[in-house]
Amino acid sequence: GGIHLWPRKFTLYNYQTLLSRSQIFRASFVSVSRTVLSTVLCTFSTAMVAYTISRKEFILRRFISFIYVLTMYIDGGLVPTYFLIRSLGLTNSFWVYVLPGLVSAFNLIVIRTYIGGLSDSFIESARIDGAGEFTIFIRIILPLCKPVLATIALFIAVDNWNAWFDTFLYNSANPQLSTLQYELMKVLQSANTMSGSLLQALSRAAAGTTNTVTPRAIRATMTVIVSVPIIIIYPFLQKYFVHGLTLGGIKE
């Protein structure tokens, strides 16, 4: 009783208890590294493939587009995918977080459609000046595609930040490669059962104090910890969404 909108007593004890585990900081570093590296590499790779298949002079563009679209409807399944990753030597490796999803079919279609809406005058003018395809891509296409690239980058960043199942499948035996979301999953499972080893350790840490560690408090604390980075980053990319809606064609 007596609890209304504000808590009865403000405390950061649950955060202190949870952040006292060194594994949380190690997992945070892995998650941040994975998110940053995947966002940069996946966005650049997807944009490069999208520019290639958007060119009408590329005779295989329809076939390659069909192959990518086909992967959105046909999946090899979990077991064949695991054997493929293992045969490639990506298990117990950091690169399993980056390489398998280097190019996404959905993101590829979005960027290709955006590039297709740009005027060919940019590319023709650059070719007249002697620019090659890679120079055109880097200095002409990428700056013009900044709104859609920012959108795709946010999609990739959120997907990688929230991912935990690939850690469970491929890197669960290596605590050094554990991600923050995987640690959240383990915390939630342990918090659901009072006999969980993690909750016992937290309760022992709280022994002799007036503070109490409860499963609900641990769940809420860990959820806030993994949500804050995305909440902070999202407003900085919001302006590109608005710019993408107002970006018009070129007048000749």
CSV table of C-alpha atoms in Angstrom, one decimal:
chain,number,residue,atom,x,y,z
A,1,GLY,CA,0.0,0.0,0.0
A,2,GLY,CA,0.9,3.6,-0.3
A,3,ILE,CA,2.4,3.3,-3.8
A,4,HIS,CA,1.0,5.6,-6.5
A,5,LEU,CA,2.7,7.1,-9.5
A,6,TRP,CA,6.2,7.5,-8.0
A,7,PRO,CA,8.0,4.7,-6.2
A,8,ARG,CA,8.1,4.8,-2.4
A,9,LYS,CA,11.9,5.0,-2.4
A,10,PHE,CA,14.2,5.7,-5.3
A,11,THR,CA,17.1,3.2,-5.6
A,12,LEU,CA,19.6,2.0,-8.1
A,13,TYR,CA,20.5,-1.1,-6.1
A,14,ASN,CA,19.2,-3.4,-8.8
A,15,TYR,CA,21.4,-1.8,-11.4
A,16,GLN,CA,24.4,-2.0,-9.1
A,17,THR,CA,23.8,-5.6,-8.4
A,18,LEU,CA,23.3,-6.6,-12.0
A,19,LEU,CA,26.2,-4.5,-13.3
A,20,SER,CA,28.5,-6.0,-10.7
A,21,ARG,CA,28.7,-9.0,-12.9
A,22,SER,CA,31.7,-8.7,-15.3
A,23,GLN,CA,30.0,-10.8,-17.9
A,24,ILE,CA,27.5,-8.0,-18.5
A,25,PHE,CA,30.3,-5.6,-19.6
A,26,ARG,CA,31.9,-8.3,-21.8
A,27,ALA,CA,28.6,-9.1,-23.4
A,28,SER,CA,27.9,-5.4,-24.0
A,29,PHE,CA,31.3,-5.0,-25.7
A,30,VAL,CA,30.5,-7.9,-28.0
A,31,SER,CA,27.0,-6.6,-28.8
A,32,VAL,CA,28.2,-3.1,-29.6
A,33,SER,CA,31.1,-4.5,-31.7
A,34,ARG,CA,28.7,-6.8,-33.6
A,35,THR,CA,26.1,-4.1,-34.1
A,36,VAL,CA,28.6,-1.4,-35.4
A,37,LEU,CA,30.5,-3.8,-37.7
A,38,SER,CA,27.4,-5.5,-39.1
A,39,THR,CA,25.7,-2.2,-39.7
A,40,VAL,CA,28.6,-0.7,-41.6
A,41,LEU,CA,29.5,-3.8,-43.7
A,42,CYS,CA,26.0,-5.0,-44.4
A,43,THR,CA,24.7,-1.6,-45.4
A,44,PHE,CA,27.7,-1.0,-47.7
A,45,SER,CA,27.6,-4.6,-49.2
A,46,THR,CA,23.8,-4.5,-49.8
A,47,ALA,CA,24.0,-1.0,-51.4
A,48,MET,CA,26.8,-2.2,-53.7
A,49,VAL,CA,24.8,-5.2,-54.9
A,50,ALA,CA,21.7,-3.1,-55.2
A,51,TYR,CA,23.5,-0.6,-57.4
A,52,THR,CA,24.8,-3.4,-59.6
A,53,ILE,CA,21.4,-5.0,-60.3
A,54,SER,CA,19.8,-1.6,-60.7
A,55,ARG,CA,21.8,-0.9,-63.9
A,56,LYS,CA,19.9,-1.7,-67.1
A,57,GLU,CA,23.1,-2.5,-68.9
A,58,PHE,CA,23.8,-5.4,-66.5
A,59,ILE,CA,22.4,-8.4,-68.4
A,60,LEU,CA,22.2,-10.7,-65.3
A,61,ARG,CA,20.4,-8.3,-63.1
A,62,ARG,CA,17.0,-10.0,-63.5
A,63,PHE,CA,18.5,-13.5,-62.7
A,64,ILE,CA,20.4,-12.3,-59.7
A,65,SER,CA,17.3,-10.4,-58.4
A,66,PHE,CA,15.3,-13.5,-58.8
A,67,ILE,CA,17.8,-15.6,-56.8
A,68,TYR,CA,17.8,-13.1,-54.0
A,69,VAL,CA,14.0,-12.8,-53.9
A,70,LEU,CA,13.8,-16.6,-53.9
A,71,THR,CA,15.6,-16.7,-50.6
A,72,MET,CA,12.8,-14.7,-49.0
A,73,TYR,CA,10.3,-17.6,-49.6
A,74,ILE,CA,12.5,-20.7,-49.5
A,75,ASP,CA,14.6,-21.5,-46.4
A,76,GLY,CA,17.0,-24.4,-46.0
A,77,GLY,CA,15.9,-24.9,-42.4
A,78,LEU,CA,17.7,-24.7,-39.1
A,79,VAL,CA,19.6,-28.0,-39.2
A,80,PRO,CA,21.1,-27.5,-42.7
A,81,THR,CA,22.0,-24.0,-41.8
A,82,TYR,CA,23.8,-25.1,-38.7
A,83,PHE,CA,25.8,-27.7,-40.6
A,84,LEU,CA,26.6,-25.1,-43.2
A,85,ILE,CA,27.9,-22.6,-40.6
A,86,ARG,CA,29.9,-25.4,-38.9
A,87,SER,CA,31.4,-26.5,-42.2
A,88,LEU,CA,32.5,-22.9,-42.9
A,89,GLY,CA,34.3,-22.9,-39.6
A,90,LEU,CA,32.2,-20.0,-38.2
A,91,THR,CA,31.1,-21.7,-35.0
A,92,ASN,CA,32.7,-20.3,-31.8
A,93,SER,CA,33.7,-17.3,-33.9
A,94,PHE,CA,32.8,-13.6,-33.8
A,95,TRP,CA,32.3,-13.6,-37.6
A,96,VAL,CA,29.2,-15.8,-37.4
A,97,TYR,CA,27.5,-12.6,-36.3
A,98,VAL,CA,28.5,-10.7,-39.4
A,99,LEU,CA,29.1,-12.8,-42.5
A,100,PRO,CA,25.9,-14.9,-42.8
A,101,GLY,CA,23.7,-11.8,-43.0
A,102,LEU,CA,26.0,-9.7,-45.1
A,103,VAL,CA,23.3,-9.1,-47.8
A,104,SER,CA,19.6,-9.1,-47.0
A,105,ALA,CA,17.2,-9.7,-49.8
A,106,PHE,CA,14.5,-7.3,-48.3
A,107,ASN,CA,17.0,-4.5,-47.8
A,108,LEU,CA,18.4,-5.2,-51.2
A,109,ILE,CA,15.0,-4.6,-52.8
A,110,VAL,CA,14.4,-1.5,-50.9
A,111,ILE,CA,17.8,0.1,-51.9
A,112,ARG,CA,17.5,-1.1,-55.5
A,113,THR,CA,14.0,0.5,-55.8
A,114,TYR,CA,15.4,3.8,-54.4
A,115,ILE,CA,18.3,3.8,-56.7
A,116,GLY,CA,16.0,3.1,-59.6
A,117,GLY,CA,14.1,6.3,-58.9
A,118,LEU,CA,17.2,8.4,-59.3
A,119,SER,CA,17.8,10.2,-62.5
A,120,ASP,CA,20.3,8.6,-64.9
A,121,SER,CA,21.7,12.1,-65.6
A,122,PHE,CA,24.0,11.8,-62.5
A,123,ILE,CA,25.6,8.6,-63.7
A,124,GLU,CA,25.8,9.7,-67.4
A,125,SER,CA,27.5,13.0,-66.4
A,126,ALA,CA,30.0,11.1,-64.2
A,127,ARG,CA,30.8,8.7,-67.0
A,128,ILE,CA,31.4,11.6,-69.4
A,129,ASP,CA,33.9,13.0,-66.9
A,130,GLY,CA,35.7,9.6,-66.9
A,131,ALA,CA,34.5,8.2,-63.6
A,132,GLY,CA,34.4,4.4,-63.2
A,133,GLU,CA,31.6,2.4,-61.7
A,134,PHE,CA,33.1,2.2,-58.2
A,135,THR,CA,33.8,5.9,-58.2
A,136,ILE,CA,30.2,6.6,-59.3
A,137,PHE,CA,28.9,4.3,-56.6
A,138,ILE,CA,31.0,5.9,-53.8
A,139,ARG,CA,30.8,9.6,-54.8
A,140,ILE,CA,27.4,9.8,-56.5
A,141,ILE,CA,25.1,7.0,-55.5
A,142,LEU,CA,25.9,6.7,-51.8
A,143,PRO,CA,25.4,10.5,-51.0
A,144,LEU,CA,22.1,10.5,-52.9
A,145,CYS,CA,20.9,7.4,-51.1
A,146,LYS,CA,21.7,8.7,-47.6
A,147,PRO,CA,18.0,8.6,-46.4
A,148,VAL,CA,17.3,5.0,-47.5
A,149,LEU,CA,20.8,3.9,-46.2
A,150,ALA,CA,20.1,5.5,-42.8
A,151,THR,CA,16.8,3.6,-42.7
A,152,ILE,CA,18.3,0.3,-43.7
A,153,ALA,CA,21.2,0.9,-41.3
A,154,LEU,CA,18.7,1.3,-38.4
A,155,PHE,CA,16.9,-1.9,-39.4
A,156,ILE,CA,20.2,-3.8,-39.4
A,157,ALA,CA,21.4,-2.3,-36.2
A,158,VAL,CA,18.2,-3.1,-34.3
A,159,ASP,CA,18.2,-6.7,-35.7
A,160,ASN,CA,21.8,-7.3,-34.6
A,161,TRP,CA,21.3,-5.6,-31.2
A,162,ASN,CA,18.2,-7.7,-30.5
A,163,ALA,CA,19.6,-11.0,-31.8
A,164,TRP,CA,20.4,-13.8,-29.3
A,165,PHE,CA,19.4,-17.0,-31.0
A,166,ASP,CA,22.6,-17.2,-33.2
A,167,THR,CA,24.6,-16.8,-30.0
A,168,PHE,CA,22.7,-19.7,-28.5
A,169,LEU,CA,23.3,-21.9,-31.6
A,170,TYR,CA,26.9,-21.2,-32.5
A,171,ASN,CA,28.6,-19.5,-29.5
A,172,SER,CA,26.9,-20.7,-26.4
A,173,ALA,CA,30.0,-22.7,-25.4
A,174,ASN,CA,32.2,-19.7,-25.5
A,175,PRO,CA,31.4,-17.1,-22.8
A,176,GLN,CA,33.8,-14.6,-24.4
A,177,LEU,CA,31.5,-14.3,-27.4
A,178,SER,CA,28.2,-14.0,-25.5
A,179,THR,CA,26.0,-11.0,-26.4
A,180,LEU,CA,24.0,-8.8,-24.1
A,181,GLN,CA,20.7,-10.1,-25.4
A,182,TYR,CA,21.8,-13.7,-24.7
A,183,GLU,CA,22.7,-12.6,-21.2
A,184,LEU,CA,19.2,-11.0,-20.9
A,185,MET,CA,17.6,-14.3,-22.0
A,186,LYS,CA,19.6,-16.2,-19.3
A,187,VAL,CA,18.7,-13.6,-16.7
A,188,LEU,CA,15.0,-13.8,-17.6
A,189,GLN,CA,15.1,-17.6,-17.4
A,190,SER,CA,16.9,-17.6,-14.1
A,191,ALA,CA,14.6,-14.9,-12.7
A,192,ASN,CA,11.5,-17.0,-13.6
A,193,THR,CA,12.7,-19.7,-11.2
A,194,MET,CA,13.8,-18.7,-7.7
A,195,SER,CA,16.1,-21.7,-7.7
A,196,GLY,CA,18.1,-20.3,-10.7
A,197,SER,CA,21.9,-20.1,-10.0
A,198,LEU,CA,22.0,-16.5,-11.1
A,199,LEU,CA,19.2,-15.4,-8.7
A,200,GLN,CA,20.9,-17.3,-5.9
A,201,ALA,CA,24.1,-15.5,-6.5
A,202,LEU,CA,22.3,-12.1,-6.6
A,203,SER,CA,20.4,-13.0,-3.4
A,204,ARG,CA,23.7,-13.9,-1.7
A,205,ALA,CA,25.1,-10.5,-2.8
A,206,ALA,CA,22.1,-8.8,-1.2
A,207,ALA,CA,22.5,-10.8,2.0
A,208,GLY,CA,23.1,-8.7,5.1
A,209,THR,CA,21.5,-5.6,3.5
A,210,THR,CA,18.1,-4.0,3.6
A,211,ASN,CA,17.7,-4.3,-0.1
A,212,THR,CA,15.9,-7.2,-1.8
A,213,VAL,CA,16.6,-8.6,-5.2
A,214,THR,CA,13.4,-9.9,-6.8
A,215,PRO,CA,12.8,-11.7,-10.1
A,216,ARG,CA,10.6,-8.9,-11.4
A,217,ALA,CA,13.2,-6.2,-10.5
A,218,ILE,CA,15.9,-8.1,-12.3
A,219,ARG,CA,13.8,-8.6,-15.4
A,220,ALA,CA,12.9,-4.9,-15.5
A,221,THR,CA,16.5,-3.8,-14.8
A,222,MET,CA,18.0,-6.0,-17.6
A,223,THR,CA,15.3,-4.9,-20.0
A,224,VAL,CA,16.1,-1.2,-19.4
A,225,ILE,CA,19.9,-1.9,-19.8
A,226,VAL,CA,19.5,-3.5,-23.3
A,227,SER,CA,16.9,-1.0,-24.5
A,228,VAL,CA,18.6,2.3,-23.6
A,229,PRO,CA,21.2,2.3,-26.5
A,230,ILE,CA,18.6,1.9,-29.2
A,231,ILE,CA,16.4,4.6,-27.6
A,232,ILE,CA,19.4,7.0,-27.6
A,233,ILE,CA,20.4,6.2,-31.3
A,234,TYR,CA,16.9,6.3,-32.9
A,235,PRO,CA,16.3,10.1,-32.7
A,236,PHE,CA,19.5,10.9,-34.5
A,237,LEU,CA,18.4,8.8,-37.5
A,238,GLN,CA,14.8,10.0,-37.5
A,239,LYS,CA,15.6,13.1,-39.6
A,240,TYR,CA,16.6,10.9,-42.5
A,241,PHE,CA,13.2,9.3,-42.5
A,242,VAL,CA,11.6,12.8,-42.9
A,243,HIS,CA,14.1,13.8,-45.5
A,244,GLY,CA,13.4,10.6,-47.5
A,245,LEU,CA,9.7,11.5,-47.7
A,246,THR,CA,10.4,15.0,-49.0
A,247,LEU,CA,13.2,14.1,-51.4
A,248,GLY,CA,11.9,14.9,-54.9
A,249,GLY,CA,13.1,14.2,-58.4
A,250,ILE,CA,15.6,16.2,-60.4
A,251,LYS,CA,14.4,18.9,-62.8
A,252,GLU,CA,16.0,19.1,-66.2
